[in-house]
PDB file of C-alpha atoms in Angstrom:
ATOM      1  CA  MET K 275      17.257 -55.160 -43.019  1.00 71.00           C
ATOM      2  CA  ILE K 276      13.421 -54.653 -41.640  1.00 90.00           C
ATOM      3  CA  PHE K 277      12.831 -53.630 -37.882  1.00 97.00           C
ATOM      4  CA  ASP K 278      16.080 -51.829 -37.817  1.00 97.00           C
ATOM      5  CA  GLU K 279      14.734 -49.387 -34.962  1.00 98.00           C
ATOM      6  CA  GLN K 280      13.316 -52.237 -33.099  1.00 98.00           C
ATOM      7  CA  ARG K 281      16.659 -54.304 -33.417  1.00 98.00           C
ATOM      8  CA  ALA K 282      18.631 -51.269 -31.844  1.00 98.00           C
ATOM      9  CA  LEU K 283      16.035 -50.797 -28.933  1.00 98.00           C
ATOM     10  CA  VAL K 284      16.423 -54.879 -27.940  1.00 98.00           C
ATOM     11  CA  ALA K 285      20.440 -54.331 -28.541  1.00 98.00           C
ATOM     12  CA  GLN K 286      20.203 -51.328 -26.509  1.00 98.00           C
ATOM     13  CA  GLY K 287      18.317 -53.394 -23.398  1.00 98.00           C
ATOM     14  CA  CYS K 288      20.751 -56.248 -23.848  1.00 98.00           C
ATOM     15  CA  ARG K 289      23.419 -53.753 -23.002  1.00 98.00           C
ATOM     16  CA  VAL K 290      21.514 -51.966 -20.374  1.00 98.00           C
ATOM     17  CA  ALA K 291      21.219 -55.077 -18.449  1.00 98.00           C
ATOM     18  CA  ALA K 292      25.210 -55.904 -18.441  1.00 98.00           C
ATOM     19  CA  ALA K 293      25.659 -52.529 -17.797  1.00 98.00           C
ATOM     20  CA  ARG K 294      23.944 -53.174 -14.451  1.00 98.00           C
ATOM     21  CA  GLY K 295      25.410 -56.294 -13.485  1.00 98.00           C
ATOM     22  CA  LEU K 296      22.032 -58.534 -14.611  1.00 98.00           C
ATOM     23  CA  VAL K 297      24.188 -60.572 -16.673  1.00 97.00           C
ATOM     24  CA  ASP K 298      27.823 -61.481 -17.969  1.00 92.00           C
ATOM     25  CA  GLY K 299      29.898 -63.086 -20.596  1.00 92.00           C
ATOM     26  CA  VAL K 300      27.658 -64.594 -23.347  1.00 93.00           C
ATOM     27  CA  LEU K 301      24.749 -65.478 -21.324  1.00 94.00           C
ATOM     28  CA  GLY K 302      21.236 -64.077 -21.340  1.00 96.00           C
ATOM     29  CA  HIS K 303      19.086 -62.838 -23.971  1.00 98.00           C
ATOM     30  CA  LEU K 304      16.207 -60.184 -24.641  1.00 98.00           C
ATOM     31  CA  SER K 305      13.361 -60.143 -27.474  1.00 98.00           C
ATOM     32  CA  LEU K 306      10.305 -58.270 -28.904  1.00 98.00           C
ATOM     33  CA  ARG K 307       7.559 -59.477 -30.334  1.00 98.00           C
ATOM     34  CA  VAL K 308       6.592 -57.902 -33.859  1.00 98.00           C
ATOM     35  CA  ASP K 309       3.589 -59.825 -34.971  1.00 97.00           C
ATOM     36  CA  ASP K 310       1.520 -62.867 -34.429  1.00 95.00           C
ATOM     37  CA  GLU K 311       4.180 -65.517 -35.511  1.00 95.00           C
ATOM     38  CA  ARG K 312       7.750 -63.771 -35.065  1.00 98.00           C
ATOM     39  CA  LEU K 313       9.648 -62.056 -32.637  1.00 98.00           C
ATOM     40  CA  LEU K 314      13.200 -60.243 -32.608  1.00 98.00           C
ATOM     41  CA  VAL K 315      15.719 -62.307 -30.304  1.00 98.00           C
ATOM     42  CA  ARG K 316      19.179 -61.518 -29.725  1.00 98.00           C
ATOM     43  CA  CYS K 317      21.344 -64.425 -31.173  1.00 98.00           C
ATOM     44  CA  ARG K 318      24.778 -65.489 -31.124  1.00 96.00           C
ATOM     45  CA  SER K 319      27.444 -65.858 -33.775  1.00 96.00           C
ATOM     46  CA  ASP K 320      31.173 -66.623 -33.922  1.00 94.00           C
ATOM     47  CA  THR K 321      31.751 -62.968 -33.603  1.00 92.00           C
ATOM     48  CA  ASP K 322      30.172 -62.564 -30.819  1.00 93.00           C
ATOM     49  CA  GLY K 323      31.441 -60.545 -27.864  1.00 94.00           C
ATOM     50  CA  GLY K 324      29.056 -60.949 -25.511  1.00 96.00           C
ATOM     51  CA  VAL K 325      25.976 -59.542 -23.860  1.00 98.00           C
ATOM     52  CA  ALA K 326      27.747 -56.469 -23.103  1.00 97.00           C
ATOM     53  CA  PHE K 327      28.519 -55.854 -26.632  1.00 97.00           C
ATOM     54  CA  THR K 328      25.612 -56.735 -28.139  1.00 98.00           C
ATOM     55  CA  ARG K 329      25.129 -55.000 -31.871  1.00 97.00           C
ATOM     56  CA  PRO K 330      21.754 -54.326 -33.586  1.00 98.00           C
ATOM     57  CA  THR K 331      22.888 -56.788 -36.420  1.00 97.00           C
ATOM     58  CA  ASP K 332      23.165 -59.439 -33.289  1.00 98.00           C
ATOM     59  CA  ILE K 333      19.209 -59.205 -33.175  1.00 98.00           C
ATOM     60  CA  ARG K 334      17.416 -61.668 -35.587  1.00 98.00           C
ATOM     61  CA  LEU K 335      14.128 -61.630 -37.017  1.00 98.00           C
ATOM     62  CA  ILE K 336      12.983 -65.283 -35.657  1.00 98.00           C
ATOM     63  CA  ARG K 337       9.536 -67.500 -36.066  1.00 98.00           C
ATOM     64  CA  PHE K 338       8.163 -69.085 -32.935  1.00 98.00           C
ATOM     65  CA  ASP K 339       9.181 -72.112 -33.768  1.00 97.00           C
ATOM     66  CA  GLY K 340      12.834 -71.044 -34.373  1.00 97.00           C
ATOM     67  CA  SER K 341      13.337 -70.657 -37.690  1.00 98.00           C
ATOM     68  CA  ALA K 342      14.154 -67.774 -39.983  1.00 98.00           C
ATOM     69  CA  GLY K 343      11.382 -64.875 -39.837  1.00 97.00           C
ATOM     70  CA  ALA K 344      12.841 -63.743 -43.417  1.00 97.00           C
ATOM     71  CA  ALA K 345      15.305 -64.507 -45.953  1.00 97.00           C
ATOM     72  CA  GLY K 346      19.035 -64.520 -44.716  1.00 97.00           C
ATOM     73  CA  GLU K 347      18.148 -64.063 -40.693  1.00 98.00           C
ATOM     74  CA  LEU K 348      19.916 -66.967 -39.425  1.00 97.00           C
ATOM     75  CA  ASP K 349      22.989 -66.588 -41.886  1.00 97.00           C
ATOM     76  CA  GLY K 350      25.917 -66.928 -39.513  1.00 97.00           C
ATOM     77  CA  TYR K 351      23.463 -66.583 -36.059  1.00 98.00           C
ATOM     78  CA  ARG K 352      22.152 -69.465 -34.133  1.00 97.00           C
ATOM     79  CA  VAL K 353      19.133 -68.635 -32.120  1.00 98.00           C
ATOM     80  CA  PRO K 354      19.295 -69.085 -28.209  1.00 97.00           C
ATOM     81  CA  ASN K 355      18.933 -72.565 -26.535  1.00 97.00           C
ATOM     82  CA  GLU K 356      16.305 -70.853 -24.361  1.00 98.00           C
ATOM     83  CA  LEU K 357      14.255 -69.720 -26.966  1.00 98.00           C
ATOM     84  CA  PRO K 358      11.050 -71.166 -25.370  1.00 98.00           C
ATOM     85  CA  ILE K 359      10.943 -69.122 -22.588  1.00 98.00           C
ATOM     86  CA  HIS K 360      10.464 -65.658 -25.008  1.00 98.00           C
ATOM     87  CA  VAL K 361       8.128 -67.917 -27.192  1.00 98.00           C
ATOM     88  CA  GLU K 362       5.852 -69.533 -23.876  1.00 98.00           C
ATOM     89  CA  THR K 363       5.885 -65.945 -22.068  1.00 98.00           C
ATOM     90  CA  MET K 364       4.510 -64.381 -25.372  1.00 98.00           C
ATOM     91  CA  LEU K 365       1.986 -67.012 -25.961  1.00 98.00           C
ATOM     92  CA  ALA K 366       0.739 -67.317 -22.497  1.00 97.00           C
ATOM     93  CA  ASN K 367       0.085 -63.171 -22.233  1.00 97.00           C
ATOM     94  CA  PRO K 368      -0.339 -61.151 -25.678  1.00 94.00           C
ATOM     95  CA  GLU K 369       0.172 -57.918 -23.609  1.00 96.00           C
ATOM     96  CA  HIS K 370       3.942 -59.389 -23.138  1.00 97.00           C
ATOM     97  CA  ARG K 371       5.582 -58.089 -26.061  1.00 98.00           C
ATOM     98  CA  ALA K 372       9.145 -57.793 -24.493  1.00 98.00           C
ATOM     99  CA  VAL K 373      10.946 -60.652 -22.693  1.00 98.00           C
ATOM    100  CA  ALA K 374      14.005 -60.513 -20.458  1.00 98.00           C
ATOM    101  CA  HIS K 375      15.962 -63.461 -19.141  1.00 98.00           C
ATOM    102  CA  LEU K 376      18.855 -62.545 -17.369  1.00 98.00           C
ATOM    103  CA  HIS K 377      21.055 -63.517 -14.658  1.00 98.00           C
ATOM    104  CA  PRO K 378      20.992 -61.367 -11.907  1.00 98.00           C
ATOM    105  CA  PRO K 379      23.877 -63.014  -9.178  1.00 98.00           C
ATOM    106  CA  ALA K 380      21.989 -60.765  -6.325  1.00 98.00           C
ATOM    107  CA  VAL K 381      18.569 -62.485  -7.177  1.00 98.00           C
ATOM    108  CA  VAL K 382      19.896 -65.879  -7.351  1.00 98.00           C
ATOM    109  CA  ALA K 383      21.700 -65.870  -4.181  1.00 98.00           C
ATOM    110  CA  ALA K 384      18.587 -64.325  -2.463  1.00 98.00           C
ATOM    111  CA  ASP K 385      16.717 -66.745  -3.730  1.00 98.00           C
ATOM    112  CA  LEU K 386      18.873 -69.728  -2.934  1.00 98.00           C
ATOM    113  CA  ALA K 387      19.566 -68.053   0.712  1.00 98.00           C
ATOM    114  CA  GLY K 388      15.888 -68.862   1.257  1.00 98.00           C
ATOM    115  CA  ILE K 389      14.961 -64.800   0.955  1.00 98.00           C
ATOM    116  CA  THR K 390      11.265 -64.076  -0.381  1.00 98.00           C
ATOM    117  CA  ILE K 391      11.553 -60.974  -2.665  1.00 98.00           C
ATOM    118  CA  ARG K 392       9.201 -58.635  -0.349  1.00 97.00           C
ATOM    119  CA  PRO K 393       8.420 -54.786  -0.340  1.00 98.00           C
ATOM    120  CA  ILE K 394      10.831 -53.925   2.312  1.00 98.00           C
ATOM    121  CA  TYR K 395      11.235 -50.055   0.900  1.00 98.00           C
ATOM    122  CA  GLY K 396       9.028 -47.772  -0.571  1.00 98.00           C
ATOM    123  CA  ALA K 397       9.920 -44.333  -1.745  1.00 97.00           C
ATOM    124  CA  TYR K 398      13.297 -45.791  -1.925  1.00 97.00           C
ATOM    125  CA  ASP K 399      11.809 -47.271  -5.723  1.00 97.00           C
ATOM    126  CA  ILE K 400       8.314 -47.000  -5.775  1.00 97.00           C
ATOM    127  CA  PRO K 401       8.080 -49.205  -8.959  1.00 97.00           C
ATOM    128  CA  GLY K 402      10.055 -52.127  -7.012  1.00 97.00           C
ATOM    129  CA  ALA K 403       8.243 -51.712  -4.060  1.00 97.00           C
ATOM    130  CA  TRP K 404       4.992 -52.369  -5.831  1.00 97.00           C
ATOM    131  CA  LEU K 405       6.069 -54.976  -7.964  1.00 97.00           C
ATOM    132  CA  ALA K 406       7.072 -56.962  -4.540  1.00 98.00           C
ATOM    133  CA  ARG K 407       3.859 -56.250  -3.389  1.00 97.00           C
ATOM    134  CA  GLY K 408       2.281 -58.399  -6.083  1.00 96.00           C
ATOM    135  CA  GLY K 409       4.558 -61.059  -5.498  1.00 96.00           C
ATOM    136  CA  VAL K 410       7.432 -62.296  -6.969  1.00 98.00           C
ATOM    137  CA  PRO K 411       6.982 -66.116  -7.882  1.00 98.00           C
ATOM    138  CA  VAL K 412       9.810 -68.884  -8.089  1.00 98.00           C
ATOM    139  CA  TYR K 413      10.510 -71.438 -10.568  1.00 98.00           C
ATOM    140  CA  GLU K 414      12.203 -74.203  -8.502  1.00 98.00           C
ATOM    141  CA  ARG K 415      14.051 -75.996 -11.304  1.00 98.00           C
ATOM    142  CA  ALA K 416      17.548 -74.791 -11.897  1.00 97.00           C
ATOM    143  CA  VAL K 417      17.206 -75.982 -15.950  1.00 98.00           C
ATOM    144  CA  LEU K 418      18.124 -74.713 -19.289  1.00 98.00           C
ATOM    145  CA  ILE K 419      14.604 -74.247 -20.344  1.00 98.00           C
ATOM    146  CA  ARG K 420      15.130 -75.523 -23.917  1.00 97.00           C
ATOM    147  CA  ASN K 421      12.123 -77.112 -24.799  1.00 98.00           C
ATOM    148  CA  THR K 422       8.542 -76.349 -24.889  1.00 98.00           C
ATOM    149  CA  GLN K 423       7.504 -78.208 -22.184  1.00 98.00           C
ATOM    150  CA  LEU K 424      10.067 -76.473 -19.695  1.00 98.00           C
ATOM    151  CA  GLY K 425       9.098 -73.302 -21.224  1.00 98.00           C
ATOM    152  CA  LYS K 426       5.164 -73.663 -20.388  1.00 98.00           C
ATOM    153  CA  GLU K 427       6.311 -75.327 -16.518  1.00 98.00           C
ATOM    154  CA  MET K 428       8.054 -71.391 -16.313  1.00 98.00           C
ATOM    155  CA  VAL K 429       5.512 -70.075 -17.159  1.00 98.00           C
ATOM    156  CA  THR K 430       2.798 -71.553 -14.953  1.00 98.00           C
ATOM    157  CA  ALA K 431       5.249 -70.850 -12.112  1.00 98.00           C
ATOM    158  CA  MET K 432       4.855 -67.330 -13.350  1.00 98.00           C
ATOM    159  CA  ARG K 433       1.528 -66.897 -12.229  1.00 96.00           C
ATOM    160  CA  GLY K 434       0.569 -64.192 -14.807  1.00 96.00           C
ATOM    161  CA  ARG K 435       2.771 -61.833 -12.793  1.00 98.00           C
ATOM    162  CA  PRO K 436       5.712 -59.668 -15.182  1.00 98.00           C
ATOM    163  CA  VAL K 437       8.436 -61.467 -13.144  1.00 98.00           C
ATOM    164  CA  VAL K 438       9.852 -65.131 -12.259  1.00 98.00           C
ATOM    165  CA  ILE K 439      13.000 -66.298 -10.357  1.00 98.00           C
ATOM    166  CA  CYS K 440      14.111 -69.394 -12.037  1.00 98.00           C
ATOM    167  CA  ARG K 441      15.874 -70.974  -9.339  1.00 98.00           C
ATOM    168  CA  GLY K 442      19.789 -71.661  -9.685  1.00 98.00           C
ATOM    169  CA  HIS K 443      19.683 -70.286 -12.880  1.00 98.00           C
ATOM    170  CA  GLY K 444      17.991 -66.171 -13.222  1.00 98.00           C
ATOM    171  CA  ILE K 445      14.828 -64.663 -13.956  1.00 98.00           C
ATOM    172  CA  THR K 446      12.645 -63.627 -16.792  1.00 98.00           C
ATOM    173  CA  SER K 447      10.840 -60.379 -16.822  1.00 98.00           C
ATOM    174  CA  ALA K 448       8.175 -59.569 -19.202  1.00 98.00           C
ATOM    175  CA  ALA K 449       6.170 -56.655 -20.306  1.00 98.00           C
ATOM    176  CA  THR K 450       5.084 -54.218 -22.937  1.00 97.00           C
ATOM    177  CA  THR K 451       8.285 -52.711 -23.802  1.00 98.00           C
ATOM    178  CA  VAL K 452      11.436 -53.771 -24.014  1.00 98.00           C
ATOM    179  CA  GLN K 453      12.729 -50.514 -21.878  1.00 98.00           C
ATOM    180  CA  HIS K 454       9.893 -51.851 -19.001  1.00 97.00           C
ATOM    181  CA  ALA K 455      11.220 -55.543 -19.142  1.00 98.00           C
ATOM    182  CA  VAL K 456      14.713 -54.481 -18.362  1.00 98.00           C
ATOM    183  CA  LEU K 457      13.778 -51.393 -15.901  1.00 98.00           C
ATOM    184  CA  GLN K 458      11.539 -54.416 -13.768  1.00 98.00           C
ATOM    185  CA  ALA K 459      14.702 -56.787 -13.683  1.00 98.00           C
ATOM    186  CA  ILE K 460      16.792 -53.764 -12.164  1.00 98.00           C
ATOM    187  CA  SER K 461      14.068 -53.156  -9.646  1.00 98.00           C
ATOM    188  CA  LEU K 462      14.021 -56.607  -8.822  1.00 98.00           C
ATOM    189  CA  ASP K 463      17.889 -57.030  -8.447  1.00 98.00           C
ATOM    190  CA  ALA K 464      17.608 -53.457  -6.091  1.00 98.00           C
ATOM    191  CA  LEU K 465      15.399 -55.292  -4.130  1.00 98.00           C
ATOM    192  CA  ALA K 466      17.293 -58.549  -3.853  1.00 98.00           C
ATOM    193  CA  ARG K 467      20.566 -56.635  -3.022  1.00 98.00           C
ATOM    194  CA  MET K 468      19.176 -54.900  -0.442  1.00 98.00           C
ATOM    195  CA  ALA K 469      17.290 -57.768   1.128  1.00 98.00           C
ATOM    196  CA  LEU K 470      21.305 -59.384   1.234  1.00 98.00           C
ATOM    197  CA  ARG K 471      22.796 -56.149   2.636  1.00 98.00           C
ATOM    198  CA  VAL K 472      20.018 -56.182   5.561  1.00 98.00           C
ATOM    199  CA  ARG K 473      20.407 -60.069   6.360  1.00 98.00           C
ATOM    200  CA  ALA K 474      24.198 -59.425   6.047  1.00 98.00           C
ATOM    201  CA  ALA K 475      24.155 -56.017   8.844  1.00 98.00           C
ATOM    202  CA  GLY K 476      22.245 -58.784  11.187  1.00 98.00           C
ATOM    203  CA  GLY K 477      18.611 -57.270  10.336  1.00 97.00           C
ATOM    204  CA  ALA K 478      15.302 -58.850   9.997  1.00 97.00           C
ATOM    205  CA  LEU K 479      13.111 -57.889   6.825  1.00 97.00           C
ATOM    206  CA  HIS K 480       9.650 -56.684   7.336  1.00 97.00           C
ATOM    207  CA  ASP K 481       7.332 -55.300   4.828  1.00 98.00           C
ATOM    208  CA  ILE K 482       6.771 -51.447   4.740  1.00 98.00           C
ATOM    209  CA  ASP K 483       3.553 -50.929   6.763  1.00 97.00           C
ATOM    210  CA  ASP K 484       0.110 -50.954   4.954  1.00 96.00           C
ATOM    211  CA  ARG K 485      -0.799 -47.164   5.683  1.00 97.00           C
ATOM    212  CA  ASP K 486       1.964 -46.479   3.539  1.00 98.00           C
ATOM    213  CA  TRP K 487       1.113 -47.746   0.212  1.00 97.00           C
ATOM    214  CA  GLU K 488      -1.784 -44.853  -0.280  1.00 96.00           C
ATOM    215  CA  ASP K 489       1.456 -42.363  -0.379  1.00 97.00           C
ATOM    216  CA  LEU K 490       3.417 -44.382  -2.677  1.00 96.00           C
ATOM    217  CA  PRO K 491       1.651 -43.013  -5.922  1.00 93.00           C
ATOM    218  CA  ASP K 492       1.864 -44.231  -9.592  1.00 90.00           C
ATOM    219  CA  LEU K 493       4.518 -41.261 -10.706  1.00 87.00           C
ATOM    220  CA  GLY K 494       3.543 -41.985 -14.567  1.00 84.00           C
ATOM    221  CA  PRO K 495       5.356 -43.349 -17.203  1.00 84.00           C
ATOM    222  CA  GLY K 496       7.109 -40.146 -18.289  1.00 83.00           C
ATOM    223  CA  PHE K 497       9.267 -40.574 -14.929  1.00 82.00           C
ATOM    224  CA  THR K 498       9.324 -44.126 -14.086  1.00 87.00           C
ATOM    225  CA  VAL K 499      10.052 -45.404 -17.795  1.00 92.00           C
ATOM    226  CA  ASP K 500      10.798 -42.788 -19.964  1.00 94.00           C
ATOM    227  CA  ALA K 501      13.340 -40.797 -17.664  1.00 95.00           C
ATOM    228  CA  ALA K 502      14.451 -43.910 -16.031  1.00 96.00           C
ATOM    229  CA  TRP K 503      15.376 -45.426 -19.350  1.00 97.00           C
ATOM    230  CA  ARG K 504      17.348 -42.268 -20.623  1.00 96.00           C
ATOM    231  CA  HIS K 505      19.775 -42.269 -17.384  1.00 97.00           C
ATOM    232  CA  GLU K 506      20.308 -46.026 -18.206  1.00 97.00           C
ATOM    233  CA  LEU K 507      21.591 -45.273 -21.597  1.00 96.00           C
ATOM    234  CA  ALA K 508      23.369 -42.315 -20.255  1.00 96.00           C
ATOM    235  CA  ARG K 509      25.131 -44.696 -18.007  1.00 95.00           C
ATOM    236  CA  LEU K 510      26.287 -46.705 -21.179  1.00 93.00           C
ATOM    237  CA  GLY K 511      28.303 -43.197 -21.871  1.00 85.00           C
TER     238      GLY K 511
END
């Protein structure tokens, strides 16, 4: 098969997301754009064991219209119903080469509880703090995003941000790499979990002090992405 290395990476991303509790069962999928017309995306088959057990062979080459990207790519496989999430996100921003659509319960619960994701902590997770500071928009329809119109609606709600919460549904995280897309989702989940814990303890949510931002530096991709991803792979055991 062509794109063997990229298929393996997308499969790893699926397993990492599942190990972090961001998906359960067969729901959720990741993708990686490979050229102007095609992407690799996690597909389903009659031997599918769930996202936590994604194999490189479950990652299939698909055209943006949902047809096979090469001969045999859809033999025994079906594209996800929500392929428009991936296609419309990629078309809206050429920098978004990787897309993760996941169902993290804490993020869904926090949004349904009326909690806006905010930068309530700093050095606890610097990338997460900056992600929250830029704002995490919400797509307010709890629908299956299975056509172009709904995909475009979600992207409009995204407002150019790298992540969006789909109310009563899950999230979409987009980045230049699979690693970054999944790590953003992990950070968003951590923010939601902390907010829920603070509220459950009877506390109020407050943004960190404005003066703290200049001392929350970008530690560089070697630490925030490369080292973080090595840890996620190690957690898979």
